[in-house]
Coordinates of C-alpha atoms in Angstrom, one line a residue:
M1 CA 114.2 176.2 -134.4
Q2 CA 113.6 172.6 -133.9
W3 CA 109.6 173.5 -134.5
Y4 CA 110.8 174.4 -138.1
G5 CA 111.1 171.1 -138.8
D6 CA 107.9 169.8 -137.5
I7 CA 106.0 172.5 -140.1
S8 CA 104.5 171.2 -143.3
Q9 CA 105.8 172.4 -146.6
S10 CA 102.9 174.5 -147.1
E11 CA 103.1 176.1 -143.9
R12 CA 107.0 176.9 -144.8
R13 CA 106.1 178.4 -148.2
T14 CA 103.5 180.7 -146.3
L15 CA 106.1 181.7 -143.4
W16 CA 108.5 182.7 -145.9
S17 CA 106.4 184.6 -148.1
C18 CA 104.9 186.7 -145.4
F19 CA 108.5 187.3 -144.0
S20 CA 109.5 188.1 -147.4
G21 CA 106.8 190.6 -148.0
W22 CA 107.4 192.4 -144.4
A23 CA 110.9 192.6 -145.1
L24 CA 110.7 194.3 -148.3
D25 CA 108.0 196.5 -147.2
A26 CA 110.4 197.6 -144.4
I27 CA 113.3 198.4 -147.0
D28 CA 110.6 200.6 -149.1
T29 CA 109.5 202.4 -145.8
Q30 CA 112.8 203.0 -143.8
V31 CA 114.7 204.0 -147.0
F32 CA 112.9 207.3 -147.1
S33 CA 114.5 208.0 -143.4
L34 CA 118.1 207.5 -145.2
V35 CA 117.5 209.8 -148.0
I36 CA 116.0 212.8 -146.4
S37 CA 119.5 214.7 -146.3
A38 CA 119.3 214.1 -150.2
L39 CA 115.9 215.5 -150.7
L40 CA 116.7 218.6 -148.3
A41 CA 119.8 219.5 -150.9
T42 CA 118.0 218.7 -153.8
W43 CA 114.7 220.7 -153.1
G44 CA 115.7 222.6 -150.6
I45 CA 112.4 221.6 -148.7
S46 CA 112.4 222.2 -144.8
K47 CA 112.8 219.5 -142.1
G48 CA 109.3 220.0 -141.2
Q49 CA 108.3 219.1 -144.5
A50 CA 110.5 216.1 -144.6
G51 CA 108.7 215.2 -141.3
L52 CA 105.5 215.7 -142.8
I53 CA 106.0 213.2 -145.7
G54 CA 107.1 210.6 -142.8
G55 CA 104.0 211.4 -140.9
A56 CA 101.6 211.2 -143.8
T57 CA 103.2 207.9 -144.5
L58 CA 102.6 206.5 -141.1
V59 CA 99.1 207.7 -140.7
A60 CA 98.0 206.4 -144.2
G61 CA 99.9 203.2 -143.1
S62 CA 97.4 203.0 -140.2
L63 CA 94.4 203.4 -142.4
G64 CA 95.7 200.9 -144.8
G65 CA 96.0 198.4 -141.8
L66 CA 92.2 199.0 -141.3
L67 CA 91.4 198.5 -145.0
G68 CA 93.9 195.3 -145.4
G69 CA 91.6 193.6 -142.8
I70 CA 88.4 194.3 -144.2
L71 CA 89.6 193.3 -147.7
S72 CA 91.3 189.9 -146.4
D73 CA 87.7 189.2 -145.2
R74 CA 86.0 190.0 -148.3
I75 CA 88.3 189.0 -151.1
G76 CA 90.6 186.3 -149.1
R77 CA 94.0 186.5 -147.5
V78 CA 96.1 185.6 -150.4
R79 CA 94.6 188.1 -152.7
A80 CA 94.8 190.9 -150.2
L81 CA 98.3 190.1 -149.7
Q82 CA 99.1 190.1 -153.3
L83 CA 97.1 193.5 -153.8
T84 CA 98.9 195.4 -151.2
V85 CA 102.5 194.2 -152.2
V86 CA 101.7 195.4 -155.4
W87 CA 100.4 198.6 -154.2
F88 CA 103.2 199.8 -152.0
S89 CA 105.7 198.6 -154.6
L90 CA 104.0 200.6 -157.3
F91 CA 103.9 203.8 -155.2
T92 CA 107.3 203.4 -154.2
F93 CA 108.5 203.1 -157.6
L94 CA 106.3 206.2 -158.8
S95 CA 107.8 208.2 -155.9
A96 CA 111.3 208.1 -157.9
F97 CA 109.7 210.4 -160.5
A98 CA 108.1 212.9 -158.3
Q99 CA 109.0 216.3 -159.2
N100 CA 108.5 218.6 -155.9
F101 CA 107.3 218.5 -152.5
E102 CA 103.7 218.0 -153.3
Q103 CA 103.9 215.1 -155.7
L104 CA 106.1 213.3 -153.2
L105 CA 103.9 213.7 -150.2
A106 CA 100.9 212.2 -152.0
L107 CA 102.8 209.3 -153.6
K108 CA 104.3 208.3 -150.1
A109 CA 100.9 208.5 -148.4
L110 CA 99.4 206.2 -151.1
Q111 CA 102.5 203.9 -150.5
G112 CA 101.7 203.9 -146.6
L113 CA 98.2 202.5 -147.6
G114 CA 99.9 199.3 -149.2
F115 CA 102.4 198.7 -146.4
G116 CA 99.8 199.0 -143.7
G117 CA 97.6 196.4 -145.5
E118 CA 100.4 194.1 -146.1
W119 CA 100.9 193.4 -142.4
T120 CA 97.5 192.8 -141.6
A121 CA 96.7 190.4 -144.7
G122 CA 99.9 188.7 -144.1
A123 CA 99.4 188.2 -140.2
V124 CA 95.9 186.5 -140.5
L125 CA 97.1 184.4 -143.5
L126 CA 100.0 183.1 -141.6
S127 CA 97.9 182.5 -138.4
E128 CA 95.3 180.8 -140.2
T129 CA 98.1 178.6 -141.9
I130 CA 100.7 177.5 -139.2
N131 CA 100.0 174.6 -136.6
A132 CA 98.6 176.3 -133.7
R133 CA 101.7 174.7 -131.5
H134 CA 104.1 177.0 -133.4
R135 CA 101.8 180.0 -134.3
G136 CA 103.5 182.4 -131.8
K137 CA 107.0 181.4 -132.9
A138 CA 106.0 181.8 -136.8
M139 CA 104.5 184.9 -136.0
G140 CA 107.4 186.5 -134.0
V141 CA 109.9 185.4 -136.9
V142 CA 108.0 187.3 -139.6
Q143 CA 107.8 190.3 -137.4
S144 CA 111.6 190.1 -137.1
A145 CA 111.9 190.6 -140.8
W146 CA 111.2 194.3 -140.3
G147 CA 114.5 194.4 -138.7
F148 CA 116.2 192.5 -141.7
G149 CA 114.3 194.8 -143.9
W150 CA 115.7 197.9 -142.1
G151 CA 119.4 196.6 -142.3
G152 CA 118.6 196.0 -146.0
A153 CA 117.5 199.4 -146.6
V154 CA 120.7 200.9 -144.7
L155 CA 122.8 198.4 -147.1
L156 CA 121.1 199.4 -150.2
Y157 CA 121.4 203.1 -149.5
T158 CA 125.0 202.8 -148.7
I159 CA 125.5 200.9 -152.2
V160 CA 123.6 203.1 -154.3
F161 CA 124.6 206.6 -152.8
S162 CA 128.5 205.1 -153.1
W163 CA 128.0 204.8 -157.0
V164 CA 125.3 207.6 -157.9
S165 CA 125.3 211.3 -157.1
P166 CA 122.9 212.3 -154.2
Q167 CA 120.3 214.3 -156.5
W168 CA 119.8 210.9 -158.6
A169 CA 120.5 208.1 -156.2
W170 CA 117.4 208.9 -153.8
R171 CA 115.5 208.3 -157.1
V172 CA 117.3 205.2 -158.0
V173 CA 116.5 203.9 -154.2
F174 CA 112.9 204.6 -154.9
A175 CA 112.7 203.1 -158.2
L176 CA 114.1 199.6 -156.8
G177 CA 111.0 199.5 -154.7
L178 CA 109.3 198.0 -157.5
L179 CA 111.0 194.6 -157.1
P180 CA 109.2 193.5 -154.3
A181 CA 106.3 193.2 -156.8
L182 CA 107.8 190.1 -158.1
L183 CA 106.9 188.5 -154.6
V184 CA 103.2 188.3 -156.1
L185 CA 104.5 185.7 -158.7
Y186 CA 105.9 183.5 -155.8
L187 CA 102.4 183.9 -153.6
R188 CA 100.2 182.9 -156.8
R189 CA 102.1 179.8 -157.5
N190 CA 103.0 178.4 -154.0
V191 CA 100.8 179.9 -151.3
E192 CA 97.5 178.4 -150.7
E193 CA 94.2 180.4 -149.6
P194 CA 93.0 179.0 -146.0
P195 CA 89.9 177.2 -146.1
R196 CA 86.7 179.7 -145.4
P197 CA 83.5 178.8 -144.0
K198 CA 80.6 178.2 -146.3
A199 CA 78.3 180.8 -146.5
T200 CA 74.9 180.5 -144.1
S201 CA 72.9 183.5 -145.2
A202 CA 69.5 183.5 -147.0
Q203 CA 71.8 183.9 -150.2
P204 CA 74.5 181.4 -150.2
G205 CA 77.7 182.3 -152.0
K206 CA 76.8 185.9 -151.9
K207 CA 79.6 187.9 -149.7
P208 CA 78.8 190.4 -147.0
G209 CA 79.4 193.9 -148.0
V210 CA 82.4 195.9 -146.9
F211 CA 80.4 197.8 -144.1
A212 CA 78.8 194.8 -142.8
I213 CA 82.2 193.2 -142.5
A214 CA 83.6 196.5 -140.6
A215 CA 80.4 196.6 -138.3
G216 CA 81.0 192.9 -137.5
I217 CA 83.9 193.7 -135.0
F218 CA 81.3 195.7 -132.9
D219 CA 78.8 193.1 -132.8
R220 CA 77.9 192.2 -129.2
S221 CA 79.7 188.9 -129.2
V222 CA 83.1 190.5 -129.9
V223 CA 82.7 194.3 -128.9
R224 CA 84.7 193.7 -125.8
T225 CA 87.6 192.1 -127.8
T226 CA 87.6 194.9 -130.1
L227 CA 87.5 197.5 -127.2
V228 CA 90.2 195.7 -125.2
G229 CA 92.5 194.9 -128.1
G230 CA 92.3 198.5 -129.2
V231 CA 93.6 199.8 -125.9
I232 CA 96.6 197.1 -126.0
G233 CA 97.3 198.4 -129.5
L234 CA 97.4 202.1 -128.3
G235 CA 99.4 201.6 -125.4
A236 CA 102.0 199.5 -127.2
H237 CA 102.4 202.0 -130.0
G238 CA 101.7 205.0 -127.8
G239 CA 104.9 203.8 -125.4
Y240 CA 106.9 203.0 -128.7
H241 CA 106.4 206.4 -130.2
A242 CA 106.9 208.0 -127.0
I243 CA 110.4 206.3 -126.9
T244 CA 111.5 206.9 -130.4
T245 CA 110.4 210.3 -130.9
W246 CA 111.6 211.9 -127.9
L247 CA 114.4 209.8 -126.5
P248 CA 117.2 210.7 -129.1
T249 CA 116.3 214.3 -128.7
Y250 CA 116.6 214.2 -124.8
L251 CA 120.0 212.0 -125.1
K252 CA 121.5 214.5 -127.4
T253 CA 120.4 217.8 -126.4
E254 CA 120.0 217.2 -122.5
R255 CA 122.7 214.6 -122.2
H256 CA 124.9 215.6 -124.9
L257 CA 125.7 212.1 -126.0
S258 CA 127.3 211.8 -129.4
V259 CA 127.1 208.1 -130.2
L260 CA 123.3 208.8 -131.4
G261 CA 124.4 209.6 -135.1
T262 CA 126.8 206.6 -135.3
G263 CA 126.6 203.4 -137.4
G264 CA 127.1 201.5 -134.2
Y265 CA 124.3 202.7 -132.6
L266 CA 122.1 201.9 -135.6
A267 CA 123.6 198.5 -135.9
V268 CA 122.7 197.8 -131.9
V269 CA 119.1 199.0 -132.3
I270 CA 118.5 197.0 -135.5
V271 CA 120.3 193.6 -133.8
A272 CA 118.0 194.2 -130.7
F273 CA 115.0 194.3 -132.6
I274 CA 115.4 191.3 -134.6
T275 CA 116.7 189.4 -131.1
G276 CA 113.5 190.8 -129.3
C277 CA 111.3 189.4 -131.9
F278 CA 113.0 185.9 -131.8
V279 CA 113.0 185.8 -128.1
S280 CA 109.3 187.0 -127.8
A281 CA 108.4 184.4 -130.7
W282 CA 110.0 181.5 -128.5
L283 CA 108.4 182.8 -125.3
Q284 CA 104.9 183.4 -126.1
D285 CA 104.5 179.6 -127.0
R286 CA 105.9 178.7 -123.6
I287 CA 104.3 181.0 -121.2
G288 CA 101.4 182.3 -123.0
R289 CA 100.2 185.4 -125.1
R290 CA 99.2 187.4 -122.1
L291 CA 102.3 186.9 -119.9
N292 CA 104.4 187.5 -122.6
V293 CA 102.8 190.9 -123.4
I294 CA 102.9 191.8 -119.7
F295 CA 106.5 190.9 -119.2
F296 CA 107.8 193.0 -122.2
A297 CA 105.6 196.1 -121.2
L298 CA 107.0 196.2 -117.8
C299 CA 110.5 195.6 -118.7
C300 CA 110.3 198.5 -121.2
V301 CA 108.9 200.6 -118.4
V302 CA 112.0 199.8 -116.3
T303 CA 114.6 200.3 -119.3
V304 CA 113.3 203.6 -120.3
N305 CA 113.5 205.1 -116.9
L306 CA 117.0 203.7 -116.4
Y307 CA 117.9 205.7 -119.6
V308 CA 116.3 209.1 -118.5
F309 CA 117.0 208.7 -114.7
L310 CA 120.5 207.2 -115.0
P311 CA 123.6 209.5 -115.3
I312 CA 124.9 207.6 -118.4
G313 CA 127.8 208.3 -121.0
D314 CA 128.0 207.1 -124.5
T315 CA 129.2 203.6 -123.7
A316 CA 126.7 203.1 -121.1
M317 CA 124.0 204.5 -123.4
L318 CA 124.8 202.0 -126.2
I319 CA 124.9 199.1 -123.9
L320 CA 121.4 200.1 -122.6
S321 CA 120.1 200.3 -126.3
F322 CA 120.1 196.8 -126.8
P323 CA 117.9 195.8 -124.0
L324 CA 115.6 198.8 -124.7
G325 CA 115.1 198.0 -128.2
L326 CA 114.6 194.1 -127.6
F327 CA 112.0 194.6 -125.1
S328 CA 110.4 197.1 -127.3
A329 CA 110.0 194.4 -130.3
G330 CA 108.8 191.8 -128.0
I331 CA 105.1 193.3 -127.8
P332 CA 104.5 193.8 -131.5
A333 CA 106.0 190.2 -131.9
T334 CA 103.2 188.9 -129.7
L335 CA 100.3 191.0 -131.1
G336 CA 100.0 189.0 -134.5
A337 CA 99.1 186.0 -132.6
L338 CA 97.3 187.2 -129.9
F339 CA 94.6 189.3 -132.0
N340 CA 94.3 186.6 -134.6
E341 CA 93.0 184.3 -131.9
L342 CA 90.6 186.6 -130.4
Y343 CA 88.4 186.6 -133.2
P344 CA 86.0 184.3 -135.3
Q345 CA 87.2 183.8 -139.0
G346 CA 84.5 185.8 -140.6
V347 CA 85.9 189.1 -139.1
R348 CA 89.4 187.9 -138.2
G349 CA 90.9 190.2 -140.7
T350 CA 88.9 193.3 -139.8
G351 CA 89.5 192.5 -136.0
V352 CA 93.2 192.3 -136.4
G353 CA 93.4 195.6 -138.6
F354 CA 91.6 197.5 -135.8
C355 CA 93.1 196.4 -132.8
Y356 CA 96.7 197.0 -134.3
N357 CA 95.9 200.1 -136.2
F358 CA 93.7 202.0 -134.2
G359 CA 96.2 202.1 -131.5
R360 CA 98.9 203.5 -134.3
I361 CA 96.6 206.3 -135.1
V362 CA 95.4 207.5 -131.5
S363 CA 99.1 206.9 -130.1
A364 CA 100.4 210.0 -132.1
G365 CA 98.7 212.0 -129.2
F366 CA 101.6 210.3 -126.8
P367 CA 104.4 212.6 -128.2
V368 CA 102.5 215.5 -128.7
L369 CA 101.6 215.1 -124.5
I370 CA 105.3 214.7 -123.9
G371 CA 106.2 218.1 -125.8
H372 CA 103.4 219.7 -123.7
M373 CA 104.5 218.2 -120.6
S374 CA 108.2 218.9 -121.1
G375 CA 107.2 222.9 -120.6
S376 CA 106.5 222.2 -117.0
M377 CA 108.8 219.5 -115.9
P378 CA 112.3 218.0 -117.3
L379 CA 112.1 216.1 -120.6
G380 CA 113.2 212.9 -119.2
A381 CA 110.7 212.9 -116.5
A382 CA 108.1 213.4 -119.1
I383 CA 109.2 210.7 -121.2
G384 CA 109.0 208.2 -118.3
I385 CA 105.7 208.9 -117.1
D386 CA 104.1 208.9 -120.6
A387 CA 106.0 205.4 -121.4
G388 CA 104.7 204.2 -117.9
V389 CA 101.0 205.2 -118.7
A390 CA 101.2 203.9 -121.9
Y391 CA 102.8 200.4 -121.2
G392 CA 100.5 200.4 -118.1
L393 CA 97.4 200.3 -120.5
V394 CA 99.1 197.3 -122.1
V395 CA 99.2 195.4 -118.9
I396 CA 95.9 196.2 -117.7
A397 CA 94.2 195.5 -121.2
A398 CA 96.2 192.1 -121.0
L399 CA 94.6 191.0 -117.8
L400 CA 91.3 191.6 -119.2
L401 CA 91.6 189.1 -122.1
P402 CA 91.7 185.2 -122.1
E403 CA 95.0 183.4 -122.4
T404 CA 94.7 181.8 -126.4
R405 CA 97.8 180.1 -126.6
G406 CA 97.3 176.8 -128.7
R407 CA 93.8 177.8 -129.7
R408 CA 92.5 176.5 -133.1
I409 CA 91.5 179.6 -134.5
D410 CA 89.5 178.0 -137.2
A411 CA 86.8 177.3 -134.5
A412 CA 87.3 180.2 -132.5
T413 CA 84.1 181.2 -130.6
A414 CA 82.6 184.5 -129.3
S415 CA 83.3 182.8 -125.7
A416 CA 87.0 184.5 -126.2
A417 CA 85.4 187.7 -126.5
R418 CA 83.5 187.3 -123.1
G419 CA 86.7 186.7 -121.3
G420 CA 85.9 183.2 -120.6
S421 CA 87.5 179.8 -121.6
S422 CA 87.1 178.5 -124.8
S423 CA 86.1 175.0 -126.4
S424 CA 88.7 175.7 -129.2
A425 CA 91.7 176.0 -126.9
D426 CA 94.0 172.9 -127.3
P427 CA 94.6 171.5 -123.9
A428 CA 97.1 169.4 -125.0
P429 CA 100.7 170.0 -123.5
A430 CA 102.0 169.9 -127.4
A431 CA 100.0 172.9 -127.8
R432 CA 102.4 174.8 -125.4
G433 CA 104.9 174.6 -127.6

């Protein structure tokens, strides 16, 4: 963490504001999975209905990420971050007053719009504020906030459900979701908006429309970046969902392992995720974005196939959970820096939002495909094949992009989209971390 002493006070304030927003976002989002049992008992809803709420939240989060990117290009990074934090906090709070399944479904979907937009706005804000030498490390550290928030959700759930009866405890947990909105007060006082380019149109001072901003990422100068970046997002999320959706079912139903439901397993996964983000944060500023993504993608393929083909028991599974969680965290911890460095400032938020969230939406097909494939082959083999295909897409797409480490993104040009070298890349050794 020596690099932390090299950044300015303004950079530190921005770093911690984005870290806090993402951690609080994770608390509000992850707590739902912990209160499902209470909802099943209180309302008598089915597991399928509970799954529909979770799925609707994730899909809305992807749409929110797309909209959040456009919004940050339209009204500014800090204002977009403020709006999205207030949005997801408000609808988490309102979820506490839902009276039936339909109301909770609608409120959680609206909450998802906010948490998806918050990541995009925060990632762009941080990338434009932090020094190019340390951008990868800062983005990786912020990504680790999800793990800390996940742990915070478990702690909050444990405390509230220890003191309040289950039929009311889940409402208390959701009501506390309003607290992240207080972060906006800090943002307004301490975080500065990155400089924006001056208007060069025939009508100086007039902001481009929403549709014009959205269409900008398909301009001829950057469309290649948009398409290749979308494939990386698809592969990264497809591999992750293939593993997290079906691997627990495989290990529990076909391997009959019992450790999956224990607190020890959850603790290992959370710690592994945080560790993976920190390892990726350090590594991507040393070896570059492309090589880092390729390294973690290949490690994910190897680890998941060890899971599904080795005859492992509870202890071995628990040990293997750590490298699997670590490697799966390494890719998303790199994408924030990589995607931001590929786009010019005017469409950066929109481009980052698209590349990251397009993949989240389309990747829903990977778990479905595994379900179909398992009808004609063992479930473990289907998981291994799908994860291999998904992460293979990441490797191929990464090879089609330029290396962006150390790039001064305020001067990023269209040459990045064409796969060539950019004059905005900082060739100095310091830029390599």
